[in-house]
mmCIF file of C-alpha atoms and ligand atoms in Angstrom:
data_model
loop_
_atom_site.group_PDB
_atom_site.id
_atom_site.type_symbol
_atom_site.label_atom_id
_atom_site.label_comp_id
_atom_site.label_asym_id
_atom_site.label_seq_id
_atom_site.Cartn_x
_atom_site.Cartn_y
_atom_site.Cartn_z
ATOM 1 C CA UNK A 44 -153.596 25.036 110.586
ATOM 2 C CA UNK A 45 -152.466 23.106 113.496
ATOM 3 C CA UNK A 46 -149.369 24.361 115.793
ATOM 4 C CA UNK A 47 -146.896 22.077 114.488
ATOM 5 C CA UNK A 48 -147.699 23.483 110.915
ATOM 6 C CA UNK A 49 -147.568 27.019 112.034
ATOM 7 C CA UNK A 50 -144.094 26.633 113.772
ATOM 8 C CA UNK A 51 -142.871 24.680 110.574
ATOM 9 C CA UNK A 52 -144.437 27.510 108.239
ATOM 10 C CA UNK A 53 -141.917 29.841 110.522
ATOM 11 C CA UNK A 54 -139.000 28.616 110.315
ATOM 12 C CA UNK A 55 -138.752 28.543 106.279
ATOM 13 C CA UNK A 56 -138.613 32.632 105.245
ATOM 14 C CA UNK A 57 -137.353 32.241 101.566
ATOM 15 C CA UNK A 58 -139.863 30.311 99.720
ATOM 16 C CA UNK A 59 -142.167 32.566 97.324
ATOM 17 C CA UNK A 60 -145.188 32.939 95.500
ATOM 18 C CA UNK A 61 -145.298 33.609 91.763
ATOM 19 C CA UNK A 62 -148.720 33.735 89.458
ATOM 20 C CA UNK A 63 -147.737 33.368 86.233
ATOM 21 C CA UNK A 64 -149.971 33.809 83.160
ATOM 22 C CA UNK A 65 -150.373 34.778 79.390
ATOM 23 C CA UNK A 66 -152.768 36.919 77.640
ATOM 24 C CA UNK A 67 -153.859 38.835 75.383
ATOM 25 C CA UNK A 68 -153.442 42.762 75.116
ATOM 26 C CA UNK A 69 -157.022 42.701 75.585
ATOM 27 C CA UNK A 70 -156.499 40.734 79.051
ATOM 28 C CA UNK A 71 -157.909 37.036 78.333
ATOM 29 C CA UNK A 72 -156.019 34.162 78.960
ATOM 30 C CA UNK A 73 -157.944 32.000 76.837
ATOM 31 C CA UNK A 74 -160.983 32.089 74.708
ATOM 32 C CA UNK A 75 -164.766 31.739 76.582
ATOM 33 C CA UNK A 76 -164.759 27.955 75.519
ATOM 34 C CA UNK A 77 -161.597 27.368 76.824
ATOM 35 C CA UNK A 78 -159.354 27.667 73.261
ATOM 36 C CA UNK A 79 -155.911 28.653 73.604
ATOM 37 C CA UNK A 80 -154.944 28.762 70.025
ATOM 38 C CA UNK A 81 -153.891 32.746 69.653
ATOM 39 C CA UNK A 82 -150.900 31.635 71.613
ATOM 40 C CA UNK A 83 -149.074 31.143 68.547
ATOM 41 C CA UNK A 84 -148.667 34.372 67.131
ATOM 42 C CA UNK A 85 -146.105 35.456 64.531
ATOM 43 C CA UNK A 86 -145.255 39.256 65.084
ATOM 44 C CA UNK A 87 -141.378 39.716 64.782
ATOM 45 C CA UNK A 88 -140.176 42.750 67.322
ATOM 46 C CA UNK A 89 -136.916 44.164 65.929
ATOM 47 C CA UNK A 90 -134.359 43.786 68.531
ATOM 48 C CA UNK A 91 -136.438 42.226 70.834
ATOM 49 C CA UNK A 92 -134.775 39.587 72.984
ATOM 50 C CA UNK A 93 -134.727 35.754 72.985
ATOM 51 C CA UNK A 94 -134.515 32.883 75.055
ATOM 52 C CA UNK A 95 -132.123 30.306 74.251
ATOM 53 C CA UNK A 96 -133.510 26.785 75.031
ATOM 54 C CA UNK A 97 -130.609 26.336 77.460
ATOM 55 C CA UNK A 98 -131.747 29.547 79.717
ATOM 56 C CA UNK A 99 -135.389 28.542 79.771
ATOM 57 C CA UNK A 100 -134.274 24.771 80.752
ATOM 58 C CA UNK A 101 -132.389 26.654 83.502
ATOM 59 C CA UNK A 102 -134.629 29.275 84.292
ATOM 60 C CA UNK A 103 -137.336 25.842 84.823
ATOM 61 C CA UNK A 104 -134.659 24.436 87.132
ATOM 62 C CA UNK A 105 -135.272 27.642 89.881
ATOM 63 C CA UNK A 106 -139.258 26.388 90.075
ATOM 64 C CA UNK A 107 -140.061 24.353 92.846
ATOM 65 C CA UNK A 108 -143.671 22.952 92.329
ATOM 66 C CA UNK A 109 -146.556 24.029 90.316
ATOM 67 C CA UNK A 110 -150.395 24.821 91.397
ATOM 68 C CA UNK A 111 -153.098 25.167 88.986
ATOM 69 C CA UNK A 112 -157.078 24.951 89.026
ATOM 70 C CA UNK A 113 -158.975 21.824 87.470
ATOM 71 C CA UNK A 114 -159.486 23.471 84.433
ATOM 72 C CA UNK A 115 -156.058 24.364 83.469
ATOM 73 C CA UNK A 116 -154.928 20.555 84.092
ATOM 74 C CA UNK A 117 -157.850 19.416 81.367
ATOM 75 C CA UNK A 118 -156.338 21.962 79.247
ATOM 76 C CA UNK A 119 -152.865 20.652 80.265
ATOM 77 C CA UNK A 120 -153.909 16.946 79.684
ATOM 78 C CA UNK A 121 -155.621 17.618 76.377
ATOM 79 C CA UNK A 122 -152.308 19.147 75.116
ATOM 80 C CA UNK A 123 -150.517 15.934 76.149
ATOM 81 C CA UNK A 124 -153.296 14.093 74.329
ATOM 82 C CA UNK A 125 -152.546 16.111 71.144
ATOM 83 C CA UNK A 126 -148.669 15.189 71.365
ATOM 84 C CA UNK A 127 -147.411 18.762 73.000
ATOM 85 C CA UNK A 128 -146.222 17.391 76.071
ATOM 86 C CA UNK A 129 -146.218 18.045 79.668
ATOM 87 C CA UNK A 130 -145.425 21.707 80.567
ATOM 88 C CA UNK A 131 -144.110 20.779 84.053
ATOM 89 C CA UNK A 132 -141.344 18.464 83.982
ATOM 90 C CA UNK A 133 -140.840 16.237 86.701
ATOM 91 C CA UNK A 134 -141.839 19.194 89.416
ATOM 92 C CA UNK A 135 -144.392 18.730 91.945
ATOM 93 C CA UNK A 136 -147.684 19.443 90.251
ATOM 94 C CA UNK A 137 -151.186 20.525 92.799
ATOM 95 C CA UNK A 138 -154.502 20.364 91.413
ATOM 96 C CA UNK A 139 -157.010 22.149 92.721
ATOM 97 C CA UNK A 140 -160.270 20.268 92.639
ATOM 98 C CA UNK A 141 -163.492 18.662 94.204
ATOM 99 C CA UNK A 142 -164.532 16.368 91.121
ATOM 100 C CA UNK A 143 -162.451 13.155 90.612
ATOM 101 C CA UNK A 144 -159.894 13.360 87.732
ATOM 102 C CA UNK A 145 -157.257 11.305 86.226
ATOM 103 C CA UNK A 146 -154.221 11.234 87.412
ATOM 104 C CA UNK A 147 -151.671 10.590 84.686
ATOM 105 C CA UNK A 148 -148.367 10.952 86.464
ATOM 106 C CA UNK A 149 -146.699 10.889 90.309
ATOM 107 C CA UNK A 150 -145.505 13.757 89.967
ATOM 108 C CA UNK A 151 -149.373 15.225 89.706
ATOM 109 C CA UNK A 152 -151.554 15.633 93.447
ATOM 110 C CA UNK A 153 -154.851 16.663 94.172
ATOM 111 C CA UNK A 154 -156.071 19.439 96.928
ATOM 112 C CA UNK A 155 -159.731 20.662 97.765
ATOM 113 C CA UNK A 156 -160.148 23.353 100.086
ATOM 114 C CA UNK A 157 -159.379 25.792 102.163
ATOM 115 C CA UNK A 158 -156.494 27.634 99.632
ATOM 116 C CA UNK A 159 -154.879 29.846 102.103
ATOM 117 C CA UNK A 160 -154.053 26.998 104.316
ATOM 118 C CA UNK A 161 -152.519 24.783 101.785
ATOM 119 C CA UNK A 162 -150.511 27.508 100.502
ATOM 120 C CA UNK A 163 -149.290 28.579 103.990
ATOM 121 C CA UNK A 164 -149.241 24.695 106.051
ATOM 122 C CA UNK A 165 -148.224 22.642 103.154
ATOM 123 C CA UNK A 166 -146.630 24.443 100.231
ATOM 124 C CA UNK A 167 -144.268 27.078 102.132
ATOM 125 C CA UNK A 168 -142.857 25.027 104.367
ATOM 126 C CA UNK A 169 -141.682 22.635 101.867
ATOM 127 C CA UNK A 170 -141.169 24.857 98.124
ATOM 128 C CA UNK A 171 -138.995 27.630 97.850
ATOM 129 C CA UNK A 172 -140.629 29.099 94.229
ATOM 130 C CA UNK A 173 -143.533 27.755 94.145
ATOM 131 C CA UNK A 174 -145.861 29.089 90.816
ATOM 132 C CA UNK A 175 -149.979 29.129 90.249
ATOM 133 C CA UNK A 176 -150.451 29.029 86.434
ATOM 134 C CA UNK A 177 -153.387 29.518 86.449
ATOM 135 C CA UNK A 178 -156.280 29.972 85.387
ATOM 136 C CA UNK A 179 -158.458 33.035 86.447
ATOM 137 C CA UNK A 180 -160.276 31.791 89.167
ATOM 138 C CA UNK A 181 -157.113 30.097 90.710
ATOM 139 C CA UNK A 182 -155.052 33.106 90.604
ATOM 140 C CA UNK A 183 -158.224 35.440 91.729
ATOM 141 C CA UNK A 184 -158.163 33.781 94.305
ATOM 142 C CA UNK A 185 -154.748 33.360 94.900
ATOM 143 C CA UNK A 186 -154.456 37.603 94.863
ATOM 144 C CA UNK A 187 -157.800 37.524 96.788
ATOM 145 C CA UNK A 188 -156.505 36.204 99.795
ATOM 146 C CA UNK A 189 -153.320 38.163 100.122
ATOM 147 C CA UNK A 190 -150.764 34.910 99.119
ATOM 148 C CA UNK A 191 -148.820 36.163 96.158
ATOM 149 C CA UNK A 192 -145.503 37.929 96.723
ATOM 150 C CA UNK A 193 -145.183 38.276 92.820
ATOM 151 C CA UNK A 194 -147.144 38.587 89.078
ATOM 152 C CA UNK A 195 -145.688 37.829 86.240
ATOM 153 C CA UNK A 196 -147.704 38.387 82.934
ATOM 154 C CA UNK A 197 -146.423 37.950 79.497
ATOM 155 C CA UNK A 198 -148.671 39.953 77.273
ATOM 156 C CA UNK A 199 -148.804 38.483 73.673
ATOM 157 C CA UNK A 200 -149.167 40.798 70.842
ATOM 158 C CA UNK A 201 -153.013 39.633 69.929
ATOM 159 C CA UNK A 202 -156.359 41.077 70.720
ATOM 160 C CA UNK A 203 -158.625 38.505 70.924
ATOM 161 C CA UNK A 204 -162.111 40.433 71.683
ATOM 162 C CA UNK A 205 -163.874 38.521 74.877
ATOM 163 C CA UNK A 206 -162.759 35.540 76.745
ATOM 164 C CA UNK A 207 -161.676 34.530 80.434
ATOM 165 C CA UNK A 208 -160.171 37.141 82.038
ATOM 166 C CA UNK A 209 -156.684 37.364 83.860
ATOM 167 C CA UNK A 210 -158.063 37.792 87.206
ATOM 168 C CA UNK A 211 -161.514 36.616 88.419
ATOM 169 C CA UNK A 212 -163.213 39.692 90.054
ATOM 170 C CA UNK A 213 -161.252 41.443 92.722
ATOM 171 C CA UNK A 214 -163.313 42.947 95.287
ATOM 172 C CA UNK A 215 -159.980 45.251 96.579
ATOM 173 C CA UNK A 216 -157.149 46.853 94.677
ATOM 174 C CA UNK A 217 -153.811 45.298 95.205
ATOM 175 C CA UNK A 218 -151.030 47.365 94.797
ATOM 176 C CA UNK A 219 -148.019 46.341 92.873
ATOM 177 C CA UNK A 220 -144.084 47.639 92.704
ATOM 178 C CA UNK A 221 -142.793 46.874 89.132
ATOM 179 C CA UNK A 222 -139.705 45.180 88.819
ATOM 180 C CA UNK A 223 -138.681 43.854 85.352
ATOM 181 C CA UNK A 224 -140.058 44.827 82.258
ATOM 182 C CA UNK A 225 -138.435 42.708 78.816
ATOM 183 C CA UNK A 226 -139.343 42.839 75.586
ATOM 184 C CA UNK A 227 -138.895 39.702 72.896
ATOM 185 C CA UNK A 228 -138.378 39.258 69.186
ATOM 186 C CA UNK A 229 -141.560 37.127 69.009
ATOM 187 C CA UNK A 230 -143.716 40.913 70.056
ATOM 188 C CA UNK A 231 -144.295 39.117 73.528
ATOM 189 C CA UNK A 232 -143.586 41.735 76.735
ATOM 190 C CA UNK A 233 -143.034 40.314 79.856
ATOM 191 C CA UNK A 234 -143.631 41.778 83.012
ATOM 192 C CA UNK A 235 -143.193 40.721 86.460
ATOM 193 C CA UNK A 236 -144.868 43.094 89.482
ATOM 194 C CA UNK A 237 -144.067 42.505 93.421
ATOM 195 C CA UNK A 238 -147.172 42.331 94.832
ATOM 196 C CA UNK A 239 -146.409 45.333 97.997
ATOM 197 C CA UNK A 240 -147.395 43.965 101.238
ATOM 198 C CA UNK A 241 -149.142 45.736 103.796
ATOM 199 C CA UNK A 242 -147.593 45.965 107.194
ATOM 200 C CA UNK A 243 -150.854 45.282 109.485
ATOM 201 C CA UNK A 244 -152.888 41.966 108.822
ATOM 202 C CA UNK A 245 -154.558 42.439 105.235
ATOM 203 C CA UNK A 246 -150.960 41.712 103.453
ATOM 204 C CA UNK A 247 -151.526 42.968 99.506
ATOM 205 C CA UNK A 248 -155.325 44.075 99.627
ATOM 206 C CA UNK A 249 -156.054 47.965 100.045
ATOM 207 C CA UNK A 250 -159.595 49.342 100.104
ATOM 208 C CA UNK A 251 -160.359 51.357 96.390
ATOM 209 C CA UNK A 252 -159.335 54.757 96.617
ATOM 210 C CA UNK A 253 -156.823 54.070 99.924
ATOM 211 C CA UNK A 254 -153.522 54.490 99.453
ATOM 212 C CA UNK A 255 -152.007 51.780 100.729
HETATM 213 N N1 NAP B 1570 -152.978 31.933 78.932
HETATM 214 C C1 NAP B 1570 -152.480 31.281 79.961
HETATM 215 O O1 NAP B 1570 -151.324 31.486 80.376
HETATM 216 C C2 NAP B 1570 -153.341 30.283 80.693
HETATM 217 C C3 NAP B 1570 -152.854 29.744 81.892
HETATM 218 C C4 NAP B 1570 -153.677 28.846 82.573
HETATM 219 C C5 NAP B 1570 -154.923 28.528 82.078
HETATM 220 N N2 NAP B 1570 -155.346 29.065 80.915
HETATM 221 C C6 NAP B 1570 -156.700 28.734 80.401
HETATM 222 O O2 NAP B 1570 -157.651 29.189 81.362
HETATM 223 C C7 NAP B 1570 -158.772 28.296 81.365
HETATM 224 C C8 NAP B 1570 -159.046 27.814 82.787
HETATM 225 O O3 NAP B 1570 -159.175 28.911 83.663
HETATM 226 P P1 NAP B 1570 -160.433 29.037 84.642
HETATM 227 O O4 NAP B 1570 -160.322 30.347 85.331
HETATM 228 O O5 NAP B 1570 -161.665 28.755 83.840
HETATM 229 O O6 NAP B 1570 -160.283 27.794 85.632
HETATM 230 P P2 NAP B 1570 -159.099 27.296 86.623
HETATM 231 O O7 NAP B 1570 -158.679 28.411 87.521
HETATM 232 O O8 NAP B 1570 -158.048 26.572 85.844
HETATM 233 O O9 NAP B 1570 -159.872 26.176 87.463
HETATM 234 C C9 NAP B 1570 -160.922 26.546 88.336
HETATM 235 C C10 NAP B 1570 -161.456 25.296 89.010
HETATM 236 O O10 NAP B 1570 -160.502 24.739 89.931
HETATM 237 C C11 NAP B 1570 -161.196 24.109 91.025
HETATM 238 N N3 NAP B 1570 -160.814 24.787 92.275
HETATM 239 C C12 NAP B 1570 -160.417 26.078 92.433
HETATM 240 N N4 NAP B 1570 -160.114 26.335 93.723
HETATM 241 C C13 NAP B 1570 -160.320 25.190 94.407
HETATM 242 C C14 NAP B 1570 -160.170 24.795 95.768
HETATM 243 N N5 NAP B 1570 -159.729 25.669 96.705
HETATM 244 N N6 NAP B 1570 -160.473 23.524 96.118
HETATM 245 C C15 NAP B 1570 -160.895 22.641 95.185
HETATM 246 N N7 NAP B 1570 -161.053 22.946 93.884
HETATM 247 C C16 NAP B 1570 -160.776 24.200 93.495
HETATM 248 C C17 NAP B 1570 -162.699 24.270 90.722
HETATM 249 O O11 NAP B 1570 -163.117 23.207 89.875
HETATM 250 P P3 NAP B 1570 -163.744 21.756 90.249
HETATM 251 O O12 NAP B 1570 -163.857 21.660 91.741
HETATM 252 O O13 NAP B 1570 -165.051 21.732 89.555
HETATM 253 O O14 NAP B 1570 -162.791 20.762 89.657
HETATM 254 C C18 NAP B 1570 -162.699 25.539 89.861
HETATM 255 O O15 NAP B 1570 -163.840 25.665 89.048
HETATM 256 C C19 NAP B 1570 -158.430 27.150 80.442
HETATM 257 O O16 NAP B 1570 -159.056 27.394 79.194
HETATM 258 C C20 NAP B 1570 -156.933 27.249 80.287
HETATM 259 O O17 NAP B 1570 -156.508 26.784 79.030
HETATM 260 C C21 NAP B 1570 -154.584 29.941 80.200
#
């Protein structure tokens, strides 16, 4: 990072960090060849909550930019091939990659390299809630090297056997404070955790068994 990045990464304290993902109870977020289909599920939870479309267009207002791995983009174009849509709006949209993909809208930019670095020179300074969606690897790596402040998993009410996991391999523990816990009519839970920073260098990683 050069200087002037580091003093502009300094002066903005606000902007955040937010992995979001779904899976199944089992802990996949999507099927070993990439399927997403168990998505749609049709459990009905009695009293659960919902979301009016109005809240979630609002809620989609608060996110600043998107980052995602190559992957997740193919499975986000082939969706938008298929007639579903774009999931991200007009919002700044980072693709992680080193192979040369298509871009199919401004709004879409592509980074290879170092991670932590982009996160800290490029995306804090400029994005207040800024959101990896994935997939595993991305957000492995995202926990790996200590730059989430928050998780947020929605766990839909499937088991789907084997797939790709949440996380890619953690070599550490990271300890997490819950902080919101809902519960919706469609048998989805939602949970988001505060990933709890460590006060010396290593920010969310703790050796297994330390307490930290
Ligand atoms: N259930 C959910 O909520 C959810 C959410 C997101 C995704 N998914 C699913 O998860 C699957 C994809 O997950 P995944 O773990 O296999 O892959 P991924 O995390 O989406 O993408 C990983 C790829 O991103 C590129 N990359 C990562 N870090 C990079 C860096 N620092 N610089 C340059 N390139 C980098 C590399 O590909 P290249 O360099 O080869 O391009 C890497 O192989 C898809 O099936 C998707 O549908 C599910």
């Amino acid at each position: 990072m050069s200087s002037d990045e580091r003093r502009t990464t300094m002066t903005r304290t606000d902007s955040r960090v937010t992995i979001h993902m779904a899976a199944s109870l089992d802990g996949f977020i999507a099927r070993k060849d990439g399927r997403v289909d168990w998505l749609e599920t049709s459990d009905e939870f009695a009293g659960g909550e919902t979301m009016d479309p109005e809240s979630i267009a609002a809620f989609l207002k608060t996110i600043d930019c998107y980052v995602m791995g190559s992957r997740t983009y193919e499975t986000a174009l082939s969706f938008e091939a298929r007639g579903f849509g774009w999931s991200y709006g007009d919002k700044p949209t980072f693709v992680l990659t080193r192979r040369d993909l298509p871009r199919t809208r401004e709004t879409v930019e592509f980074y290879s390299g170092d991670l932590a670095q982009f996160v800290t020179g490029r995306l804090r300074p400029s994005f207040g809630s800024i959101w990896f969606v994935g997939g595993g690897v991305v957000s492995g790596d995202c926990l790996r090297l200590g730059l989430a402040d928050e998780v947020r998993y929605s766990i839909l009410p499937i088991l789907i056997g084997d797939g790709i996991p949440f996380f890619e391999k953690l070599d550490r523990d990271v300890a997490l404070h819950l902080a919101e816990v809902k519960a919706y009519k469609s048998g989805t839970i939602g949970l988001r955790y505060e990933v709890r920073h460590r006060l010396d260098g290593d920010q969310s990683l703790s050796a297994p068994g330390e307490d930290g």
